[in-house]
Each structure stands twice: as structure tokens, then as C-alpha cells.
GROMACS .gro file of C-alpha atoms in nm:
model
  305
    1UNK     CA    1   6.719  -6.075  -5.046
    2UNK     CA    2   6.606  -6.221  -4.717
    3UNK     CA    3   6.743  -5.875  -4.555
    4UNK     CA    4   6.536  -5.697  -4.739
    5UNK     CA    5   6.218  -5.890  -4.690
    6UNK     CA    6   6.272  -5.851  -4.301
    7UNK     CA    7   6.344  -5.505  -4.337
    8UNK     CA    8   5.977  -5.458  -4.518
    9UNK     CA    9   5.843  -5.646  -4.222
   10UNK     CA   10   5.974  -5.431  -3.947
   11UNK     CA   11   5.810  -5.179  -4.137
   12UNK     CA   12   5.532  -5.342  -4.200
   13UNK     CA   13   5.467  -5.416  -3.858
   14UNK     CA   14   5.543  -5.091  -3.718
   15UNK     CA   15   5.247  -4.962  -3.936
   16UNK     CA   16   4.989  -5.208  -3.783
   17UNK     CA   17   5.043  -5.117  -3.435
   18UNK     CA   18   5.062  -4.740  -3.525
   19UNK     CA   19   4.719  -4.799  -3.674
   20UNK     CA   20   4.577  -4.955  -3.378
   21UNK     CA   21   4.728  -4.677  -3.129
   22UNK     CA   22   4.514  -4.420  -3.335
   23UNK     CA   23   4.209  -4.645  -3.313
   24UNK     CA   24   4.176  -4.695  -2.952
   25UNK     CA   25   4.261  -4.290  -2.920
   26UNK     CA   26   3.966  -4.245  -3.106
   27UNK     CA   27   3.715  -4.485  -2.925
   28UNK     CA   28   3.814  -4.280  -2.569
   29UNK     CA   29   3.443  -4.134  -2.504
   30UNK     CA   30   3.359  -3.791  -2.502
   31UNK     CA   31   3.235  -3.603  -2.175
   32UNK     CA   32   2.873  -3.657  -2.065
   33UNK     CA   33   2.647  -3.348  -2.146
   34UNK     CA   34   2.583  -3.337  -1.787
   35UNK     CA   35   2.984  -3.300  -1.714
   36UNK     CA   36   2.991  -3.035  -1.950
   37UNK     CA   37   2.690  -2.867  -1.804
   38UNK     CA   38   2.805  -2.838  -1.443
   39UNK     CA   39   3.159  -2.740  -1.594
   40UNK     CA   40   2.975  -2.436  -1.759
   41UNK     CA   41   2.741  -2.338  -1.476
   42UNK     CA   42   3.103  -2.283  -1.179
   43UNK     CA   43   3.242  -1.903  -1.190
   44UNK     CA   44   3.590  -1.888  -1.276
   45UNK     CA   45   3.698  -1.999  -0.929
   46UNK     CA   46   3.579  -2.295  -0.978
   47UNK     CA   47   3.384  -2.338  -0.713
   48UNK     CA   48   2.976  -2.332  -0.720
   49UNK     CA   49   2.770  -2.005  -0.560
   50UNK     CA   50   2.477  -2.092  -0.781
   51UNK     CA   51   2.156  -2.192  -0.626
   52UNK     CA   52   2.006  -2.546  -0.755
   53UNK     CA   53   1.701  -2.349  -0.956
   54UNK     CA   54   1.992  -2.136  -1.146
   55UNK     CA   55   2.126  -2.451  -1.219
   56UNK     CA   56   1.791  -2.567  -1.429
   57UNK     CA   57   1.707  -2.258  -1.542
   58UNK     CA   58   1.483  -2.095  -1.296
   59UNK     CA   59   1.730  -1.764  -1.239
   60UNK     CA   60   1.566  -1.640  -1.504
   61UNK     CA   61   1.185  -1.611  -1.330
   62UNK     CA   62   1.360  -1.542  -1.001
   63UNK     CA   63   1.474  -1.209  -1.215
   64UNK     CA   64   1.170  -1.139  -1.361
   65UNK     CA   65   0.986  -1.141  -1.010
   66UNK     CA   66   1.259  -0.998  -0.757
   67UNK     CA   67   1.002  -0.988  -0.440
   68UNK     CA   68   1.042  -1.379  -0.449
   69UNK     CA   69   1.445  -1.348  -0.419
   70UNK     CA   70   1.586  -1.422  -0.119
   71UNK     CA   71   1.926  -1.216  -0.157
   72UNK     CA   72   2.031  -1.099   0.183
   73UNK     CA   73   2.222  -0.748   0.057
   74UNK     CA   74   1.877  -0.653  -0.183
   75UNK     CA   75   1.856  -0.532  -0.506
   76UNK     CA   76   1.759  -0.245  -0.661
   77UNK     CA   77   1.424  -0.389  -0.744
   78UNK     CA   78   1.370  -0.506  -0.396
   79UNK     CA   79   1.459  -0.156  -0.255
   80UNK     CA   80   1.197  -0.011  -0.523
   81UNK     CA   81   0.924  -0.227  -0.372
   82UNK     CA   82   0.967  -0.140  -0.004
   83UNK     CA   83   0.929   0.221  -0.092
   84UNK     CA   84   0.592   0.162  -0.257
   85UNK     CA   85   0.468  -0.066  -0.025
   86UNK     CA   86   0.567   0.245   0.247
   87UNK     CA   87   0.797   0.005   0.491
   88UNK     CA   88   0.975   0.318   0.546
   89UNK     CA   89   0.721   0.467   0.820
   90UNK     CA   90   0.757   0.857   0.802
   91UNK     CA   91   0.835   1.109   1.083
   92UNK     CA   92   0.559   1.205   1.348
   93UNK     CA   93   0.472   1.578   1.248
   94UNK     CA   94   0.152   1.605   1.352
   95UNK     CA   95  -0.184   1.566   1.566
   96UNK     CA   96  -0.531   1.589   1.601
   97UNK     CA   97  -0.634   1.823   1.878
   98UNK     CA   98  -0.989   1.860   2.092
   99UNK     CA   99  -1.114   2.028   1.836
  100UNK     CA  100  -1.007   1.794   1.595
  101UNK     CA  101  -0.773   1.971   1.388
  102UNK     CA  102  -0.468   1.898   1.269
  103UNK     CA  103  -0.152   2.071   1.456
  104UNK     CA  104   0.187   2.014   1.462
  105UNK     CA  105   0.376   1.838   1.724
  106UNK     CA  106   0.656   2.081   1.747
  107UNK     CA  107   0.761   2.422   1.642
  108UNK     CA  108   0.877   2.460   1.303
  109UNK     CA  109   0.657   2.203   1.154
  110UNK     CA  110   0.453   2.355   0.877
  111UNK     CA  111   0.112   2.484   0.997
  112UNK     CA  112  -0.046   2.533   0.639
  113UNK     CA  113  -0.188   2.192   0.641
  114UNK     CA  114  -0.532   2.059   0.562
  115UNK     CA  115  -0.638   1.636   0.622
  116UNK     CA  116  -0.838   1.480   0.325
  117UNK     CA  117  -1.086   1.250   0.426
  118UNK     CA  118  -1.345   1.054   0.256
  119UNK     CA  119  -1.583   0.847   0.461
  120UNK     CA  120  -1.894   0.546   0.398
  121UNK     CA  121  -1.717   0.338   0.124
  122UNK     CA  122  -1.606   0.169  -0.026
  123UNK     CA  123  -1.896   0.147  -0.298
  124UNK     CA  124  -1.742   0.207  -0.654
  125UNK     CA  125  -1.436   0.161  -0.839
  126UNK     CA  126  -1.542   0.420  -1.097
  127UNK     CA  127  -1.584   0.692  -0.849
  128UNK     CA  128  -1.290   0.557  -0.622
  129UNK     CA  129  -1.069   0.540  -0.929
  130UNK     CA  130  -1.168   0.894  -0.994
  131UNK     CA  131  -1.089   1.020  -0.635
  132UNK     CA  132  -0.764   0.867  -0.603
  133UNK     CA  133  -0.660   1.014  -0.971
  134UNK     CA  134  -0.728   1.348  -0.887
  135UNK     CA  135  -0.506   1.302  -0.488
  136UNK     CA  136  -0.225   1.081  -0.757
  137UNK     CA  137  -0.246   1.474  -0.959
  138UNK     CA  138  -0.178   1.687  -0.633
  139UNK     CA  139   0.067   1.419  -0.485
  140UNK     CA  140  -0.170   1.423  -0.150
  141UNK     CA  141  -0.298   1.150   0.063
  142UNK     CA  142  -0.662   1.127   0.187
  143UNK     CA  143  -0.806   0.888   0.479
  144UNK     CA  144  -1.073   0.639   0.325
  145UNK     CA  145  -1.287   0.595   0.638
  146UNK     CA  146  -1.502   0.244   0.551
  147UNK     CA  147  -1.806   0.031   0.702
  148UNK     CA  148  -1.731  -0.343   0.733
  149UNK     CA  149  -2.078  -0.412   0.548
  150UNK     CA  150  -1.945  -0.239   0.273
  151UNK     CA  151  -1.638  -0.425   0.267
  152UNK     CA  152  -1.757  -0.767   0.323
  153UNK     CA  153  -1.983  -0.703   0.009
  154UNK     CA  154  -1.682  -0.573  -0.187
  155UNK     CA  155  -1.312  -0.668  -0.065
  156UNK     CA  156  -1.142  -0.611  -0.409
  157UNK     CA  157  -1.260  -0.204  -0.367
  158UNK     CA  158  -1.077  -0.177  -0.040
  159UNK     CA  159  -0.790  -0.341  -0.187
  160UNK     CA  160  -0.829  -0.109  -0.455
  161UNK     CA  161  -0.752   0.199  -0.197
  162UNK     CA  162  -0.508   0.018  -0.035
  163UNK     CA  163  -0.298  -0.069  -0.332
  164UNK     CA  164  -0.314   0.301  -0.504
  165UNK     CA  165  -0.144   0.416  -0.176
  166UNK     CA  166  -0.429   0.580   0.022
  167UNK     CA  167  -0.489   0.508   0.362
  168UNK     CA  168  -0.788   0.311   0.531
  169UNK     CA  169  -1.027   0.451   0.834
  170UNK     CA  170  -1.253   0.268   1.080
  171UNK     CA  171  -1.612   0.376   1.042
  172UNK     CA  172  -1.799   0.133   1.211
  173UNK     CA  173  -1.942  -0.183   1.060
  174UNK     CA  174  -2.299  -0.090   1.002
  175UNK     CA  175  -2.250   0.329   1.029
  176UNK     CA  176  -2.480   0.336   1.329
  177UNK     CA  177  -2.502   0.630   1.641
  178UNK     CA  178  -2.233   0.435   1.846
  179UNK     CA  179  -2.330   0.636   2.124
  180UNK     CA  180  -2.655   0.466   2.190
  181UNK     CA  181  -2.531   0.103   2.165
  182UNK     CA  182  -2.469  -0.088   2.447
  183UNK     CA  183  -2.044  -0.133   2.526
  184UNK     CA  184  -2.066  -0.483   2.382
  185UNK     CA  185  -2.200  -0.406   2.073
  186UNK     CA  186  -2.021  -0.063   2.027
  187UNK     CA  187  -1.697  -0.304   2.072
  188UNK     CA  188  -1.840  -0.524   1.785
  189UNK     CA  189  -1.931  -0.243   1.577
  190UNK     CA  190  -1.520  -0.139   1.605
  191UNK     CA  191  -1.325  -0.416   1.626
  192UNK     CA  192  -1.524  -0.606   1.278
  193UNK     CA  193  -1.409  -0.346   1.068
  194UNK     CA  194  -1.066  -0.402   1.258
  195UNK     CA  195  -1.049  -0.728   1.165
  196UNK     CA  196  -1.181  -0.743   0.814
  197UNK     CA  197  -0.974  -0.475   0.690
  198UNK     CA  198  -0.633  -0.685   0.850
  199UNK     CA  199  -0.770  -0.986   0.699
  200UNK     CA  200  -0.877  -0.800   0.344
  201UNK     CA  201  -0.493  -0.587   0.289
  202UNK     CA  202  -0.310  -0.719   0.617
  203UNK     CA  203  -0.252  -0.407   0.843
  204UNK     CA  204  -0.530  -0.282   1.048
  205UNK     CA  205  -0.686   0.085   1.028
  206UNK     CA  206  -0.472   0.350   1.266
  207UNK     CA  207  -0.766   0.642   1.234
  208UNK     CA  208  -1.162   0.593   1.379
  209UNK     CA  209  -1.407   0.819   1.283
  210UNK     CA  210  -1.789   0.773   1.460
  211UNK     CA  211  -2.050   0.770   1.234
  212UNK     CA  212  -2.264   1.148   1.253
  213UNK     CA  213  -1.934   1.214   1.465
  214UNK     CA  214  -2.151   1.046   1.775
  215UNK     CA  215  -1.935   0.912   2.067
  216UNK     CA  216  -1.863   0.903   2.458
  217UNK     CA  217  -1.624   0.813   2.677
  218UNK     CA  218  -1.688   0.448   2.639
  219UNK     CA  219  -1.604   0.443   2.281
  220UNK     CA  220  -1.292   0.667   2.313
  221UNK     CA  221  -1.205   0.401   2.509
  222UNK     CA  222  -1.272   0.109   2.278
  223UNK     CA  223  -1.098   0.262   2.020
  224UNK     CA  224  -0.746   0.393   2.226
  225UNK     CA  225  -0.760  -0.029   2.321
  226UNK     CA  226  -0.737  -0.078   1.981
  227UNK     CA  227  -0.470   0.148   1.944
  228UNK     CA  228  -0.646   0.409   1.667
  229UNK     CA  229  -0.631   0.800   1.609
  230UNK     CA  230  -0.997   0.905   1.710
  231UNK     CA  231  -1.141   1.186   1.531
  232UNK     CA  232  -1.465   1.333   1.401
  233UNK     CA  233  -1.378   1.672   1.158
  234UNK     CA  234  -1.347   2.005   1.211
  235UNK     CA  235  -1.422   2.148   0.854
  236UNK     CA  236  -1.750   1.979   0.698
  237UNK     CA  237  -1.795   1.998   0.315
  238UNK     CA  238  -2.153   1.926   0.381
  239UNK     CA  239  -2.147   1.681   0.003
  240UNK     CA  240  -2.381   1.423   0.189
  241UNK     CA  241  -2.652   1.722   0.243
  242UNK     CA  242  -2.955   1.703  -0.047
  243UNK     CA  243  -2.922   2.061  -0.119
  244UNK     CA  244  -2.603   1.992  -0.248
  245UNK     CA  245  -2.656   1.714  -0.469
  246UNK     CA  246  -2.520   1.727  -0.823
  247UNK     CA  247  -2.318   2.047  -0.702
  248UNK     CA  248  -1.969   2.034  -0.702
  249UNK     CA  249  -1.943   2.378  -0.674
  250UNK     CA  250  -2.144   2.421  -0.409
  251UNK     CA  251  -1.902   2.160  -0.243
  252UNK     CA  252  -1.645   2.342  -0.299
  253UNK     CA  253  -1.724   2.644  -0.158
  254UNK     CA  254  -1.845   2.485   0.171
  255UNK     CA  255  -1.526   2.417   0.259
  256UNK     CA  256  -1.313   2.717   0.125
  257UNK     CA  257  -1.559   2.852   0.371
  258UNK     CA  258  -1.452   2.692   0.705
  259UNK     CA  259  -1.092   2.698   0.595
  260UNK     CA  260  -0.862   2.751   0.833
  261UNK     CA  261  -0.461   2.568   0.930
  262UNK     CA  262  -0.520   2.220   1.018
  263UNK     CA  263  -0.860   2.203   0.855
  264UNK     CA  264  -0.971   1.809   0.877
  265UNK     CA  265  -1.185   1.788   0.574
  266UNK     CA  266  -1.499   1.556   0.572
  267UNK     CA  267  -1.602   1.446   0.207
  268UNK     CA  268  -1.757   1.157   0.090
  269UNK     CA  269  -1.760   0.854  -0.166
  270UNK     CA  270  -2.016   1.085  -0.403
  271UNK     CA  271  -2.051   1.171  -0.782
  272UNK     CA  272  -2.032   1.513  -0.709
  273UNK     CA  273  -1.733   1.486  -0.449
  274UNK     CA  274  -1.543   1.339  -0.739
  275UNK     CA  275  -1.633   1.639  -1.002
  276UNK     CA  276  -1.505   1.908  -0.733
  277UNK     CA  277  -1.231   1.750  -0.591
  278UNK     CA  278  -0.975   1.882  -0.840
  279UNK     CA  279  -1.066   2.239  -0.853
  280UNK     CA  280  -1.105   2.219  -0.471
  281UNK     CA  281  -0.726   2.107  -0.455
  282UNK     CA  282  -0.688   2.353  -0.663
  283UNK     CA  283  -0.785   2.678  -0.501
  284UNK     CA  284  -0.647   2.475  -0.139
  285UNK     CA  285  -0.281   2.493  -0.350
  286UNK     CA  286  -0.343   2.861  -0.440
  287UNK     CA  287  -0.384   2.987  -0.104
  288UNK     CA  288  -0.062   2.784   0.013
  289UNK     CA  289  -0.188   2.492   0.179
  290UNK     CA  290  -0.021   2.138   0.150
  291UNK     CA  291  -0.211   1.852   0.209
  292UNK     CA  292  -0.080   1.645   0.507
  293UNK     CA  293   0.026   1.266   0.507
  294UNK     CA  294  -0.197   1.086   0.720
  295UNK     CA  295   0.127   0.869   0.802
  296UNK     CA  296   0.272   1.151   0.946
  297UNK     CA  297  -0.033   1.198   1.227
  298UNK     CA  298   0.058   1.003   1.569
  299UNK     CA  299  -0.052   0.984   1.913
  300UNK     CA  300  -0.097   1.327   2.070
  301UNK     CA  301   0.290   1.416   2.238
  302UNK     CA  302   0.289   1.426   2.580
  303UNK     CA  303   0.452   1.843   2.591
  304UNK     CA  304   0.163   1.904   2.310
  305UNK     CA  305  -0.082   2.163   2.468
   0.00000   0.00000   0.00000
């Protein structure tokens, strides 16, 4: 009898401390959410590539706006933004002669060409909007030769132009006859428009144009100092005349009049301008002309005649 009363205790006891084995096993705590998070956020190597903002989340705005990335190799999206923002500067092809036109710098180049330019803006969005749609149709590039007054009054307009892909000309600041102002004031009237148009879309103006196409030697001067493209035109669409208010047509034909290779077309910021410029690109097309990248126009070549 006292055997088996032992024998019940052995057992007895070997229960309780079975018991208490399980409790402590189940009072061990369980990892911190902050364990588990790092855990989750290491690649399979186990060691951590991640910056800290992936780490709280922020990879997800640093994909949705790839120009703040700071990848070293690029991405796709990065790649996509230098070519619209034109960091890829295109070959020289081209130059403007004495006579102002536009001529290739060597043999071979395409000869075909004409220059759109549009000068004394900017003034409207509607009618900038309008010209740049119509150039966006054709796939051409114009010159948007500006006055600083304008663009003090209205920055957003010349960002405008700058943004859609066109390309900004120095016109002066006030669009005075440079040739009668003294050198210090011709100098101002330049290098204004220089500096409100770097400080407005951050690149100056490469191309000068004198207002009534009035210069000397002086200015020439100013303007190769401020290493631009001087040019007047050498094929005048006459829009700015009164006879030709209100008629596009009569636009139009003013030019397919002087047309010749290398034309350097002079338009303007007008109601009128906008209403022909489509059928004028039109008819320019149809007789085989392309419509040259300002980008492409450099410095005249030295073995240039």
C-alpha cells in the first residue's frame, strides 16, 4: 500500500513540474514590432541597401516624382526628363550669313530650310498658346524674340514658351533704335533682357535681334560679349504693317513671296499671325521646306564663306 502511494506521487510530481515547464515557455515574449519591421525591410542577403526614407515609407513619393531621386545609374523616367528638358544639345548644322539667312555649315546639310521667328512678346497666353499649337502640329521650332518690359510685367508667359519647348530671343528691354543710344545704355538695353530671362527660366537667350533691325558696330559688339547669334531677317512677313491687319492671308502670301532656302522669317505675337500660321506651314511643307531647329544654329565656322 505505501508502494503504491509513492508511486502516485512520483507521478504526481512529475505532472507539476511538466506544468510549470509549459508555463514559463509560454510567458517568453514575442518580438518587438520594430524587430519584425527591420527583419521585413533587409533583401534576402540580409544585409540593408535601403535608404532611411524607404524604411518609413517615403519610396513610395520618391517613385511618384523620379526628378527628386538620386540614383546614380538613372531610370527610365529620369532619362525621359532630360530629353524634354533638351540636355542633349543637338549637332551644329547651320548659320546665319551677312545677309542673314540661314545656310548650312557644311556640304550635305539640307538647304531646304526656313527659321521661324516671332518677335515683341510675350503679351498673351491665348495667342501664345495658339502659336505654339500650330509649331507642336508641324513638329517645328520658332525663336520667341522678347522685350524685358514685357517680361517683367508677365514672367509666367515667358515661362510659358520656355516650358512648351520653344526657344527665347533678346529683343531689347524697351524695343528702342539701339543704334542711337549711347554704348552704356545700348549695353543696358541688352544685357536686362539677359538677365531677366536667366533669372525667369534659368538659361540665358543665345539669338539677338535689334529692334526695326537697327544696329552698328558697337552693338555687334555688345552682343558677341554676351556670347549671342545676332541677326535681323531676311524674309519679312510684313504682319506688324496696318494694311495687313485682320489678314492672315495677306500674311501669308508676303512671305511665300520672298521665299527662298534659308529664309529667316519675321512674324509677330498678332491675332492675325496666329490665324495664318497653319496654312502658312502648310504651303512651306508643300513646296519641301523643313523648318530648322534653332538649336541647331551656332557660331559662324571658321571655313564657312
Amino acid at each position: 500500500m505505501i508502494h503504491l502511494i509513492s508511486k502516485k506521487l512520483v507521478l504526481f510530481a512529475a505532472a507539476c513540474l511538466l506544468l510549470s515547464a509549459c508555463g514559463q515557455k509560454q510567458e517568453t515574449p514575442e518580438p518587438t514590432p520594430s524587430a519584425t519591421e527591420s527583419n521585413a525591410a533587409l533583401p534576402s542577403g540580409g544585409t540593408s541597401t535601403t535608404s532611411p526614407e524607404s524604411e518609413t515609407g517615403q519610396n513610395l513619393e520618391a517613385e511618384q516624382e523620379p526628378e527628386n531621386g538620386t540614383d546614380p545609374a538613372g531610370t527610365d523616367g529620369q532619362n525621359k526628363d532630360d530629353e524634354q528638358n533638351g540636355q542633349e544639345q543637338p549637332a551644329n548644322l547651320y548659320h546665319i550669313n551677312k545677309a542673314y539667312n540661314v545656310v548650312p555649315n557644311e556640304e550635305g546639310t539640307e538647304k531646304k530650310v526656313v527659321l521661324l521667328t516671332f518677335d515683341d512678346g510675350p503679351k498673351e497666353q491665348e495667342m501664345i498658346d495658339g502659336l505654339i499649337d500650330t509649331l507642336d502640329k508641324h513638329n517645328a521650332k520658332a525663336i520667341f524674340f522678347v522685350n524685358g518690359y514685357r517680361v517683367k510685367s508677365k514672367p509666367e508667359l515667358l515661362q510659358l514658351i520656355h516650358d512648351r519647348g520653344q526657344i527665347i530671343g533678346n529683343h531689347s528691354w524697351d524695343h528702342i533704335d539701339l543704334k542711337k543710344e549711347t554704348e552704356t545704355s545700348a549695353r543696358k538695353q541688352v544685357e536686362d533682357v539677359q538677365n531677366i530671362v536667366e533669372e525667369t527660366i534659368g538659361e540665358k537667350p543665345r539669338f539677338f535681334r535689334p529692334p526695326f533691325g537697327s544696329g552698328n558696330d558697337k552693338l555687334h559688339q555688345i552682343v558677341e560679349e554676351n556670347d549671342m547669334i545676332y541677326m535681323t531677317w531676311s524674309n519679312g512677313s510684313l504682319d506688324w504693317d496696318s494694311k495687313n491687319k485682320n489678314k492672315p492671308d495677306a500674311v501669308i502670301q508676303n512671305v511665300m513671296d520672298q521665299l527662298h532656302a534659308g529664309s529667316n522669317i519675321l512674324m509677330h505675337e498678332l491675332p492675325w499671325t496666329v490665324e495664318a500660321l497653319d496654312e502658312l506651314l502648310t504651303k512651306l511643307e508643300a513646296k519641301g521646306y523643313s523648318f530648322v531647329d534653332p538649336r541647331t544654329i551656332s557660331e559662324k565656322p571658321e571655313t564657312a564663306e
